[in-house]
Coordinates of C-alpha atoms and ligand atoms in Angstrom, one line a residue:
X43 CA 0.0 0.0 0.0
X44 CA 1.4 3.3 -1.0
X45 CA 0.9 6.3 1.4
X46 CA 1.1 10.0 0.1
X47 CA 0.5 13.3 1.8
X48 CA -1.6 16.0 0.1
X49 CA -3.6 19.2 0.3
X50 CA -7.2 18.6 1.2
X51 CA -9.5 18.1 -1.8
X52 CA -12.5 15.9 -2.3
X53 CA -11.3 12.8 -4.3
X54 CA -13.4 11.6 -7.2
X55 CA -13.4 7.8 -6.3
X56 CA -12.7 5.6 -3.5
X57 CA -13.4 6.2 0.1
X58 CA -12.7 9.3 2.2
X59 CA -12.5 9.1 5.9
X60 CA -13.2 12.0 8.1
X61 CA -12.5 12.0 11.8
X62 CA -15.2 13.0 14.2
X63 CA -14.8 13.9 17.7
X64 CA -16.6 12.5 20.6
X65 CA -19.2 15.5 20.8
X66 CA -20.1 14.4 17.2
X67 CA -18.6 17.9 16.1
X68 CA -17.7 17.8 12.4
X69 CA -14.3 19.5 11.4
X70 CA -14.2 22.1 8.7
X71 CA -13.7 19.5 5.9
X72 CA -16.5 17.3 7.3
X73 CA -18.8 20.3 7.4
X74 CA -18.0 21.1 3.7
X75 CA -18.7 17.5 2.7
X76 CA -21.9 17.7 4.7
X77 CA -23.0 20.6 2.6
X78 CA -22.0 19.0 -0.6
X79 CA -24.1 16.0 0.2
X80 CA -27.1 18.1 1.4
X81 CA -26.6 17.0 5.0
X82 CA -26.0 13.4 4.5
X83 CA -23.2 13.3 7.2
X84 CA -25.2 15.0 9.9
X85 CA -28.1 12.5 9.1
X86 CA -25.8 9.5 9.4
X87 CA -24.5 10.9 12.8
X88 CA -28.1 11.3 14.2
X89 CA -29.4 8.0 12.6
X90 CA -27.1 5.6 14.2
X91 CA -25.2 4.7 17.3
X92 CA -21.9 6.3 16.3
X93 CA -20.8 9.0 18.8
X94 CA -17.2 9.5 17.7
X95 CA -15.7 7.1 20.3
X96 CA -12.2 5.9 19.4
X97 CA -12.3 2.6 17.6
X98 CA -15.8 3.1 16.1
X99 CA -16.9 4.3 12.7
X100 CA -19.9 4.6 10.5
X101 CA -20.2 4.6 6.6
X102 CA -22.1 6.8 4.4
X103 CA -22.1 4.7 1.1
X104 CA -22.7 6.4 -2.3
X105 CA -23.4 9.8 -0.9
X106 CA -25.6 11.9 -3.1
X107 CA -23.8 15.0 -4.8
X108 CA -20.3 13.4 -4.6
X109 CA -18.6 11.2 -7.0
X110 CA -16.7 9.0 -4.5
X111 CA -17.9 5.6 -3.2
X112 CA -18.3 6.4 0.6
X113 CA -17.7 8.7 3.3
X114 CA -16.2 6.9 6.4
X115 CA -16.9 8.9 9.7
X116 CA -14.2 7.4 12.2
X117 CA -14.3 8.3 15.9
X118 CA -11.5 10.5 17.3
X119 CA -12.6 10.4 21.0
X120 CA -12.1 13.3 23.2
X121 CA -9.8 16.0 21.8
X122 CA -7.8 16.1 25.1
X123 CA -6.9 12.4 24.9
X124 CA -5.5 12.4 21.4
X125 CA -2.1 10.9 21.4
X126 CA 0.3 9.1 19.0
X127 CA -1.0 5.8 20.1
X128 CA -4.7 6.5 19.4
X129 CA -3.9 8.1 16.2
X130 CA -1.9 5.0 15.0
X131 CA -4.9 2.8 16.0
X132 CA -7.2 5.1 14.0
X133 CA -4.9 5.0 11.0
X134 CA -4.8 1.2 11.1
X135 CA -8.6 1.0 11.7
X136 CA -9.3 3.0 8.7
X137 CA -7.4 1.0 6.5
X138 CA -9.1 -2.2 7.9
X139 CA -12.5 -0.5 7.1
X140 CA -11.4 0.4 3.6
X141 CA -10.1 -3.1 3.0
X142 CA -13.3 -4.7 4.3
X143 CA -15.2 -2.5 1.9
X144 CA -13.0 -3.5 -1.0
X145 CA -11.8 0.0 -1.8
X146 CA -8.8 0.3 -3.9
X147 CA -8.0 3.8 -3.1
X148 CA -8.8 5.9 -0.1
X149 CA -8.1 9.3 1.6
X150 CA -8.2 10.4 5.2
X151 CA -8.6 14.1 6.2
X152 CA -6.8 15.4 9.2
X153 CA -8.0 18.8 10.1
X154 CA -6.6 20.4 13.2
X155 CA -8.6 19.5 16.3
X156 CA -9.4 22.2 18.8
X157 CA -8.3 21.2 22.4
X158 CA -5.9 18.5 21.1
X159 CA -2.4 18.4 22.3
X160 CA -1.1 17.4 18.9
X161 CA -1.0 19.6 15.8
X162 CA -2.4 18.2 12.6
X163 CA 0.8 17.2 10.8
X164 CA 2.0 15.2 13.8
X165 CA -1.5 13.5 14.0
X166 CA -1.3 12.9 10.2
X167 CA 2.2 11.3 10.6
X168 CA 1.0 8.9 13.4
X169 CA -2.1 8.1 11.4
X170 CA 0.1 7.2 8.4
X171 CA 2.3 4.9 10.4
X172 CA -0.6 3.1 11.9
X173 CA -2.2 2.7 8.4
X174 CA 1.1 1.3 7.1
X175 CA 1.5 -1.0 10.0
X176 CA -2.1 -2.2 9.7
X177 CA -1.9 -2.9 6.0
X178 CA 0.6 -5.7 6.4
X179 CA -0.1 -9.1 4.9
X180 CA 2.0 -12.1 4.1
X181 CA 0.6 -13.5 0.9
X182 CA 3.6 -14.8 -1.1
X183 CA 2.6 -18.6 -0.8
X184 CA -0.9 -18.1 -1.9
X185 CA -0.8 -18.8 -5.7
X186 CA -4.5 -19.1 -6.2
X187 CA -6.0 -16.6 -3.7
X188 CA -8.8 -14.5 -5.4
X189 CA -8.3 -10.8 -5.4
X190 CA -11.5 -10.4 -3.3
X191 CA -9.8 -12.4 -0.6
X192 CA -6.7 -10.0 -0.6
X193 CA -6.4 -6.6 1.0
X194 CA -7.7 -4.4 -1.7
X195 CA -6.4 -0.9 -0.7
X196 CA -3.5 0.1 -2.8
X197 CA -3.2 3.7 -2.1
X198 CA -4.0 6.0 0.8
X199 CA -3.7 9.8 0.6
X200 CA -3.4 11.5 3.9
X201 CA -4.9 15.1 3.5
X202 CA -4.1 18.2 5.6
X203 CA -3.3 21.9 5.4
X204 CA 0.4 21.2 5.6
X205 CA 1.3 17.9 4.0
X206 CA 5.0 18.8 3.8
X207 CA 5.5 18.9 7.4
X208 CA 3.4 15.7 7.9
X209 CA 5.7 14.0 5.3
X210 CA 8.8 15.2 7.2
X211 CA 7.4 13.7 10.4
X212 CA 6.4 10.5 8.7
X213 CA 10.0 9.9 7.3
X214 CA 11.5 8.1 10.4
X215 CA 8.3 6.5 11.3
X216 CA 8.2 5.0 7.8
X217 CA 11.5 3.5 8.4
X218 CA 10.2 2.0 11.6
X219 CA 7.4 0.5 9.7
X220 CA 10.0 -0.9 7.3
X221 CA 11.8 -2.5 10.3
X222 CA 8.6 -4.0 11.5
X223 CA 7.7 -5.4 8.2
X224 CA 11.2 -6.9 7.8
X225 CA 10.6 -8.7 11.2
X226 CA 7.2 -9.9 10.4
X227 CA 8.3 -11.3 6.9
X228 CA 11.1 -13.2 8.5
X229 CA 9.0 -14.6 11.2
X230 CA 6.1 -15.6 8.8
X231 CA 8.4 -17.6 6.6
X232 CA 8.3 -21.3 7.5
X233 CA 11.2 -23.3 8.9
X234 CA 12.3 -24.8 5.7
X235 CA 12.8 -21.4 4.2
X236 CA 14.4 -19.4 7.0
X237 CA 16.9 -21.7 8.5
X238 CA 19.9 -20.2 10.1
X239 CA 22.1 -19.6 7.0
X240 CA 19.0 -18.1 5.1
X241 CA 18.6 -15.8 8.0
X242 CA 22.3 -14.6 7.9
X243 CA 21.7 -13.8 4.1
X244 CA 18.9 -11.3 5.1
X245 CA 21.2 -10.0 7.7
X246 CA 24.0 -9.4 5.4
X247 CA 21.8 -7.4 3.1
X248 CA 21.5 -4.9 5.9
X249 CA 25.1 -3.8 5.1
X250 CA 23.4 -1.9 2.0
X251 CA 21.8 0.3 4.9
X252 CA 25.2 0.9 6.5
X253 CA 24.9 -1.8 9.2
X254 CA 28.3 -3.6 9.7
X255 CA 27.8 -7.4 9.6
X256 CA 29.8 -10.2 11.0
X257 CA 29.1 -13.8 11.0
X258 CA 30.4 -16.4 13.3
X259 CA 30.3 -20.0 12.0
X260 CA 30.3 -23.2 14.0
X261 CA 34.2 -23.4 14.0
X262 CA 34.7 -19.7 15.2
X263 CA 32.0 -20.3 18.0
X264 CA 33.8 -23.6 19.0
X265 CA 37.0 -21.8 19.3
X266 CA 35.3 -19.2 21.6
X267 CA 33.9 -22.1 23.5
X268 CA 30.3 -21.6 22.9
X269 CA 29.4 -25.1 24.1
X270 CA 26.0 -24.1 25.3
X271 CA 24.7 -22.8 21.9
X272 CA 26.5 -25.4 19.9
X273 CA 24.8 -28.2 22.0
X274 CA 21.4 -27.1 20.8
X275 CA 22.6 -27.1 17.1
X276 CA 24.2 -30.4 17.3
X277 CA 21.1 -32.3 16.2
X278 CA 20.4 -30.4 13.1
X279 CA 21.8 -30.6 9.4
X280 CA 21.5 -26.8 9.3
X281 CA 24.7 -25.0 10.3
X282 CA 24.4 -22.5 13.2
X283 CA 25.6 -19.0 13.3
X284 CA 26.0 -16.1 15.5
X285 CA 25.3 -13.0 13.5
X286 CA 26.4 -9.5 14.7
X287 CA 24.9 -6.2 13.4
X288 CA 26.6 -2.9 14.1
X289 CA 25.1 0.5 13.5
X290 CA 27.3 3.2 14.6
X291 CA 25.3 6.5 14.4
X292 CA 26.6 8.3 17.3
X293 CA 27.8 11.9 16.4
X294 CA 30.8 11.3 18.5
X295 CA 31.9 8.3 16.4
X296 CA 32.5 4.6 17.3
X297 CA 34.0 5.5 20.9
X298 CA 30.6 5.8 22.4
X299 CA 29.7 2.6 24.3
X300 CA 27.0 0.8 22.3
X301 CA 23.5 -0.3 23.4
X302 CA 23.1 -4.0 22.7
X303 CA 20.1 -6.0 21.7
X304 CA 20.2 -9.9 21.6
X305 CA 17.8 -12.3 20.0
X306 CA 16.8 -15.8 20.3
X307 CA 16.8 -17.2 16.9
X308 CA 15.7 -20.8 17.0
X309 CA 14.6 -21.3 13.5
X310 CA 12.5 -24.2 14.3
X311 CA 12.0 -25.8 17.8
X312 CA 11.0 -29.5 17.7
X313 CA 12.1 -29.7 21.4
X314 CA 15.0 -32.0 20.4
X315 CA 15.1 -35.4 22.2
X316 CA 12.7 -33.8 24.7
X317 CA 10.5 -33.5 21.7
X318 CA 7.2 -31.6 21.7
X319 CA 3.9 -33.0 21.1
X320 CA 3.1 -33.0 17.4
X321 CA -0.2 -30.9 18.1
X322 CA 0.6 -27.3 17.2
X323 CA 4.2 -27.8 16.7
X324 CA 4.1 -26.0 13.3
X325 CA 3.9 -22.8 15.5
X326 CA 7.5 -23.2 16.5
X327 CA 8.7 -21.7 13.3
X328 CA 8.3 -18.3 15.2
X329 CA 10.8 -19.3 17.7
X330 CA 13.2 -16.9 15.9
X331 CA 11.1 -13.9 16.6
X332 CA 13.5 -12.5 19.2
X333 CA 16.2 -12.6 16.5
X334 CA 13.8 -11.2 13.9
X335 CA 12.9 -8.2 16.1
X336 CA 16.6 -7.4 16.5
X337 CA 17.1 -7.6 12.8
X338 CA 14.0 -5.3 12.2
X339 CA 15.3 -3.0 14.8
X340 CA 18.8 -2.6 13.4
X341 CA 17.2 -2.1 10.0
X342 CA 15.1 0.7 11.5
X343 CA 17.8 2.4 13.3
X344 CA 20.0 2.3 10.3
X345 CA 17.2 3.3 8.1
X346 CA 16.4 6.4 10.1
X347 CA 20.0 7.1 10.8
X348 CA 19.4 7.0 14.4
X349 CA 22.3 9.1 16.3
X350 CA 23.3 6.2 18.5
X351 CA 25.8 3.2 18.5
X352 CA 23.9 0.1 18.6
X353 CA 24.9 -3.7 18.2
X354 CA 22.4 -6.5 17.5
X355 CA 23.5 -10.0 18.1
X356 CA 21.4 -13.1 17.3
X357 CA 22.0 -16.7 17.9
X358 CA 20.7 -18.8 15.0
X359 CA 20.0 -22.5 15.4
X360 CA 17.7 -25.3 14.7
X361 CA 16.6 -27.5 17.5
X362 CA 16.2 -31.1 16.1
X363 CA 16.1 -34.5 17.4
X364 CA 18.7 -36.9 15.7
X365 CA 21.4 -39.4 16.4
X366 CA 23.8 -36.8 17.0
X367 CA 21.5 -34.5 19.0
X368 CA 22.2 -33.8 22.6
X369 CA 20.7 -35.8 25.3
X370 CA 18.9 -35.0 28.5
X371 CA 21.6 -35.1 31.2
X372 CA 24.4 -34.1 29.0
X373 CA 26.7 -31.4 30.5
X374 CA 28.0 -28.5 28.3
X375 CA 30.5 -25.8 29.0
X376 CA 29.5 -22.3 28.1
X377 CA 31.8 -19.6 26.8
X378 CA 31.6 -18.1 30.4
X379 CA 33.2 -21.2 31.7
X380 CA 30.0 -22.2 33.6
X381 CA 28.9 -25.7 33.1
X382 CA 25.3 -26.6 32.4
X383 CA 23.5 -29.7 33.0
X384 CA 20.8 -30.0 30.0
X385 CA 17.9 -31.6 31.8
X386 CA 15.3 -30.8 29.0
X387 CA 16.5 -30.3 25.5
X388 CA 13.3 -28.4 24.8
X389 CA 14.6 -25.5 27.1
X390 CA 17.1 -24.6 24.3
X391 CA 16.6 -20.9 24.1
X392 CA 18.2 -20.1 27.3
X393 CA 21.1 -22.2 26.1
X394 CA 21.5 -20.1 22.9
X395 CA 21.2 -16.9 24.8
X396 CA 23.8 -17.9 27.5
X397 CA 26.5 -17.7 25.0
X398 CA 25.2 -14.9 22.9
X399 CA 24.8 -12.7 26.1
X400 CA 28.3 -13.4 27.3
X401 CA 29.8 -12.7 24.0
X402 CA 28.0 -9.5 23.7
X403 CA 29.2 -8.2 27.0
X404 CA 32.6 -9.5 26.7
X405 CA 33.1 -8.1 23.1
X406 CA 31.3 -4.8 23.1
X407 CA 31.2 -3.8 26.9
X408 CA 27.6 -2.2 26.2
X409 CA 25.7 0.3 28.1
X410 CA 23.1 -2.3 28.7
X411 CA 21.8 -5.4 27.1
X412 CA 18.1 -6.2 26.2
X413 CA 17.4 -9.6 24.9
X414 CA 14.3 -10.9 23.2
X415 CA 13.2 -14.5 23.1
X416 CA 10.1 -16.7 22.6
X417 CA 11.4 -18.4 25.8
X418 CA 8.5 -20.0 27.7
X419 CA 5.1 -21.2 27.4
X420 CA 4.7 -20.2 31.0
X421 CA 4.8 -16.5 30.0
X422 CA 1.7 -17.0 27.9
X423 CA 0.0 -18.6 30.9
X424 CA 1.0 -15.6 33.0
X425 CA 0.4 -12.8 30.6
X426 CA -1.6 -13.9 27.6
X427 CA -0.7 -12.2 24.4
X428 CA -1.1 -8.4 25.2
X429 CA 2.0 -7.9 27.3
X430 CA 5.6 -9.3 27.2
X431 CA 7.2 -10.4 30.5
X432 CA 10.1 -8.2 31.4
X433 CA 12.9 -9.3 33.9
X434 CA 15.6 -6.9 34.7
X435 CA 18.5 -6.5 37.1
X436 CA 18.4 -2.6 36.7
X437 CA 15.4 -0.4 37.9
X438 CA 16.3 2.5 35.5
X439 CA 16.3 0.4 32.4
X440 CA 13.1 -1.4 33.6
X441 CA 11.3 1.8 34.2
X442 CA 12.4 3.1 30.7
X443 CA 11.0 -0.1 29.1
X444 CA 7.7 0.1 30.9
X445 CA 7.3 3.9 29.7
X446 CA 8.6 3.2 26.1
X447 CA 6.2 0.2 25.9
X448 CA 3.2 2.3 26.8
X449 CA 4.1 5.0 24.2
X450 CA 4.8 2.5 21.6
X451 CA 1.8 0.4 22.2
X452 CA 4.1 -2.7 22.8
X453 CA 3.7 -3.2 26.6
X454 CA 5.8 -5.1 29.0
X455 CA 5.1 -6.4 32.6
X456 CA 7.8 -6.5 35.0
X457 CA 8.3 -9.9 36.6
X458 CA 10.3 -10.9 39.6
X459 CA 13.9 -12.2 39.9
X460 CA 15.5 -13.3 43.2
X461 CA 18.0 -15.5 44.9
X462 CA 15.3 -17.9 46.0
X463 CA 14.1 -18.5 42.4
X464 CA 17.8 -18.7 41.4
X465 CA 18.4 -21.7 43.7
X466 CA 16.0 -23.7 41.7
X467 CA 18.3 -24.0 38.7
X468 CA 21.2 -25.4 41.0
X469 CA 22.4 -28.6 39.6
X470 CA 23.7 -31.7 41.4
X471 CA 26.4 -32.4 38.8
X472 CA 27.0 -29.1 37.1
X473 CA 27.0 -25.3 37.8
X474 CA 23.4 -25.1 36.9
X475 CA 20.7 -27.0 35.1
X476 CA 18.6 -25.5 32.4
X477 CA 15.1 -26.0 34.0
X478 CA 13.7 -24.9 37.4
X479 CA 11.2 -26.7 39.6
X480 CA 8.6 -28.5 37.3
X481 CA 5.8 -26.3 36.6
X482 CA 6.5 -23.6 39.3
X483 CA 7.5 -20.1 38.0
X484 CA 8.8 -21.5 34.6
X485 CA 9.4 -18.1 33.1
X486 CA 11.3 -16.7 36.2
X487 CA 13.6 -19.8 36.0
X488 CA 14.4 -19.1 32.5
X489 CA 15.2 -15.6 33.4
X490 CA 17.3 -16.5 36.4
X491 CA 19.4 -18.7 34.0
X492 CA 19.9 -15.8 31.6
X493 CA 20.8 -13.5 34.5
X494 CA 24.0 -15.8 35.2
X495 CA 25.4 -14.9 31.9
X496 CA 25.2 -11.0 31.9
X497 CA 28.1 -10.5 34.2
X498 CA 26.5 -7.8 36.0
X499 CA 25.8 -5.5 33.1
X500 CA 22.5 -3.6 33.1
X501 CA 20.1 -6.0 31.3
X502 CA 16.4 -6.8 30.7
X503 CA 15.0 -10.0 29.2
X504 CA 11.8 -9.8 27.3
X505 CA 10.0 -13.0 27.1
X506 CA 7.9 -12.5 23.9
X507 CA 6.5 -15.9 23.5
X508 CA 2.9 -14.6 23.9
X509 CA 3.2 -11.4 22.1
X510 CA 5.2 -12.4 19.1
X511 CA 2.2 -14.1 17.4
X512 CA -1.4 -13.3 17.2
X513 CA -4.0 -15.9 16.4
X514 CA -6.7 -13.2 15.7
X515 CA -6.6 -9.5 14.7
X516 CA -6.7 -7.8 18.1
X517 CA -5.0 -4.5 17.2
X518 CA -5.7 -2.4 14.1
X519 CA -2.0 -1.9 13.8
X520 CA -1.1 -5.5 14.1
X521 CA -2.8 -8.0 11.7
X522 CA -3.0 -11.6 12.9
X523 CA 0.2 -13.6 12.6
X524 CA 3.7 -12.4 13.1
X525 CA 3.7 -9.0 15.1
X526 CA 7.3 -7.9 14.9
X527 CA 6.9 -7.2 18.7
X528 CA 9.8 -5.4 20.1
X529 CA 11.0 -3.4 17.1
X530 CA 8.6 -0.4 18.1
X531 CA 9.3 -0.8 21.8
X532 CA 12.9 -0.7 21.4
X533 CA 13.1 2.0 18.7
X534 CA 11.0 4.2 21.2
X535 CA 13.4 3.3 24.0
X536 CA 16.3 4.4 21.9
X537 CA 14.5 7.7 20.8
X538 CA 13.6 8.4 24.3
X539 CA 16.9 8.1 26.0
X540 CA 19.9 7.1 24.0
X541 CA 20.2 9.4 21.1
X542 CA 22.8 12.1 21.5
Ligands
BES16 N1 10.1 -22.0 22.2 C1 9.6 -22.6 23.4 C2 8.5 -21.6 24.1 C3 7.3 -21.3 23.4 C4 6.3 -21.9 23.8 C5 7.4 -20.3 22.5 C6 5.0 -21.5 23.2 C7 6.1 -19.9 21.9 C8 5.0 -20.5 22.2 C9 10.8 -22.9 24.4 O1 11.9 -23.4 23.7 C10 10.3 -24.1 25.2 O2 10.1 -25.1 24.6 N2 10.1 -23.9 26.5 C11 9.8 -25.0 27.4 C12 10.5 -24.7 28.6 C13 10.5 -26.1 29.5 C14 10.8 -27.3 28.9 C15 11.1 -25.8 30.8 C16 8.2 -24.7 27.6 O3 7.8 -23.5 27.7 O4 7.5 -25.6 27.7
MN17 MN1 12.0 -25.4 23.3
ZN18 ZN1 12.3 -22.5 21.8

């Protein structure tokens, strides 16, 4: 879908959307349309239930006096409550309605709203990014899908008095949407297409955006002592990689300590010898969503030339059962020197991250590390799909993530860490084991495990098992399927606090 900005003028075809505040007051453009249609808009407003509440809309089809197909009245809510998040939801919802109506082109009018804290160019830019995010679909493997089953909207024009200002504000947000789409595409692909090496090829392509890429292959990882990550990879025919992406955008050059993002990239998780039940196992293609979010984030930061030094590290492996696969009870030695008893080969994400986290802090001395991982089914039991679990050893970083999540519309909920939980992963034979006490606090046990590999660096772990994939359309900016969760949150975190 193409998005353009223009001056306000009534289009001659397609659908035009006009926002209406909660007091059902029509803005100047809506008033003009109302006049042109002999009062069709005011009639529609009094005829139905539509009151201008956010998330609601009503359609005036084939309005008399206008050539276009329909006028869509969309709820803005109370002017005082207008903010970025609400505007993005509105943009996404408008695109959703236009697609549902089968419109090929549409326009949305953004008049200044009295009493709003946002000016119309900022509102328009947020509406545009919401529209873009909501327009996503992954259709490439449908060779026979009928046009009427596909998203119809090919063109959206955002109309306002100052289109140039809106276009400027949209610039970085469009790059953010590119990053989210890149992550969603990578996650949506099946495991036979996006195996570790294939993902490294996507990552290498980021060098065109100015990202420095380095790949560590099996040999290199073995020489660094990454026995924890390599133990997981052992059962797969697909070669594992650790991929490093560096974006150096800080104005004072490469000396500024980087911020670091680390992702779990299990391209398919069968569970290994502790094999998963076959029911629903196909979902485990999204077990690389943490890595995809890091990739999408790096693409976004480079795309919008963020004034920050950032490093992204992803551990790419496939977890398979095989004659060569690691066994329950095996003991592996991680790069940190700590030994791990592998009780359950299905608790593999933490084994991958153990070496990725240790390598990141040892190599880059980052200001902080944030890792993203579809780590535990237990976090879905705890929090469902609307908020990710956040575990942190640093209150300041945790607060910043909570706030960034609210603004970005990708929320996190802080979960506990503590010594008494930590004891649960002590092992009789090694320094630790890779699972805790049965079903108790499974997500916390996983986080305690990771914490043993951060070496005291300020760190947060985001368990995105619930938020990375949506079975239904819940949010107008996030169509069902791969969400790209984490890209918006971490872009916001960087924007709010780490750009010089
Ligand atoms: N990738 C899974 C976690 C997961 C589950 C992600 C559902 C997305 C949806 C992870 O590797 C895993 O298998 N975790 C186990 C841990 C257990 C063996 C301690 C789990 O959650 O059951
Ligand atoms: Mn697993
Ligand atoms: Zn997994």
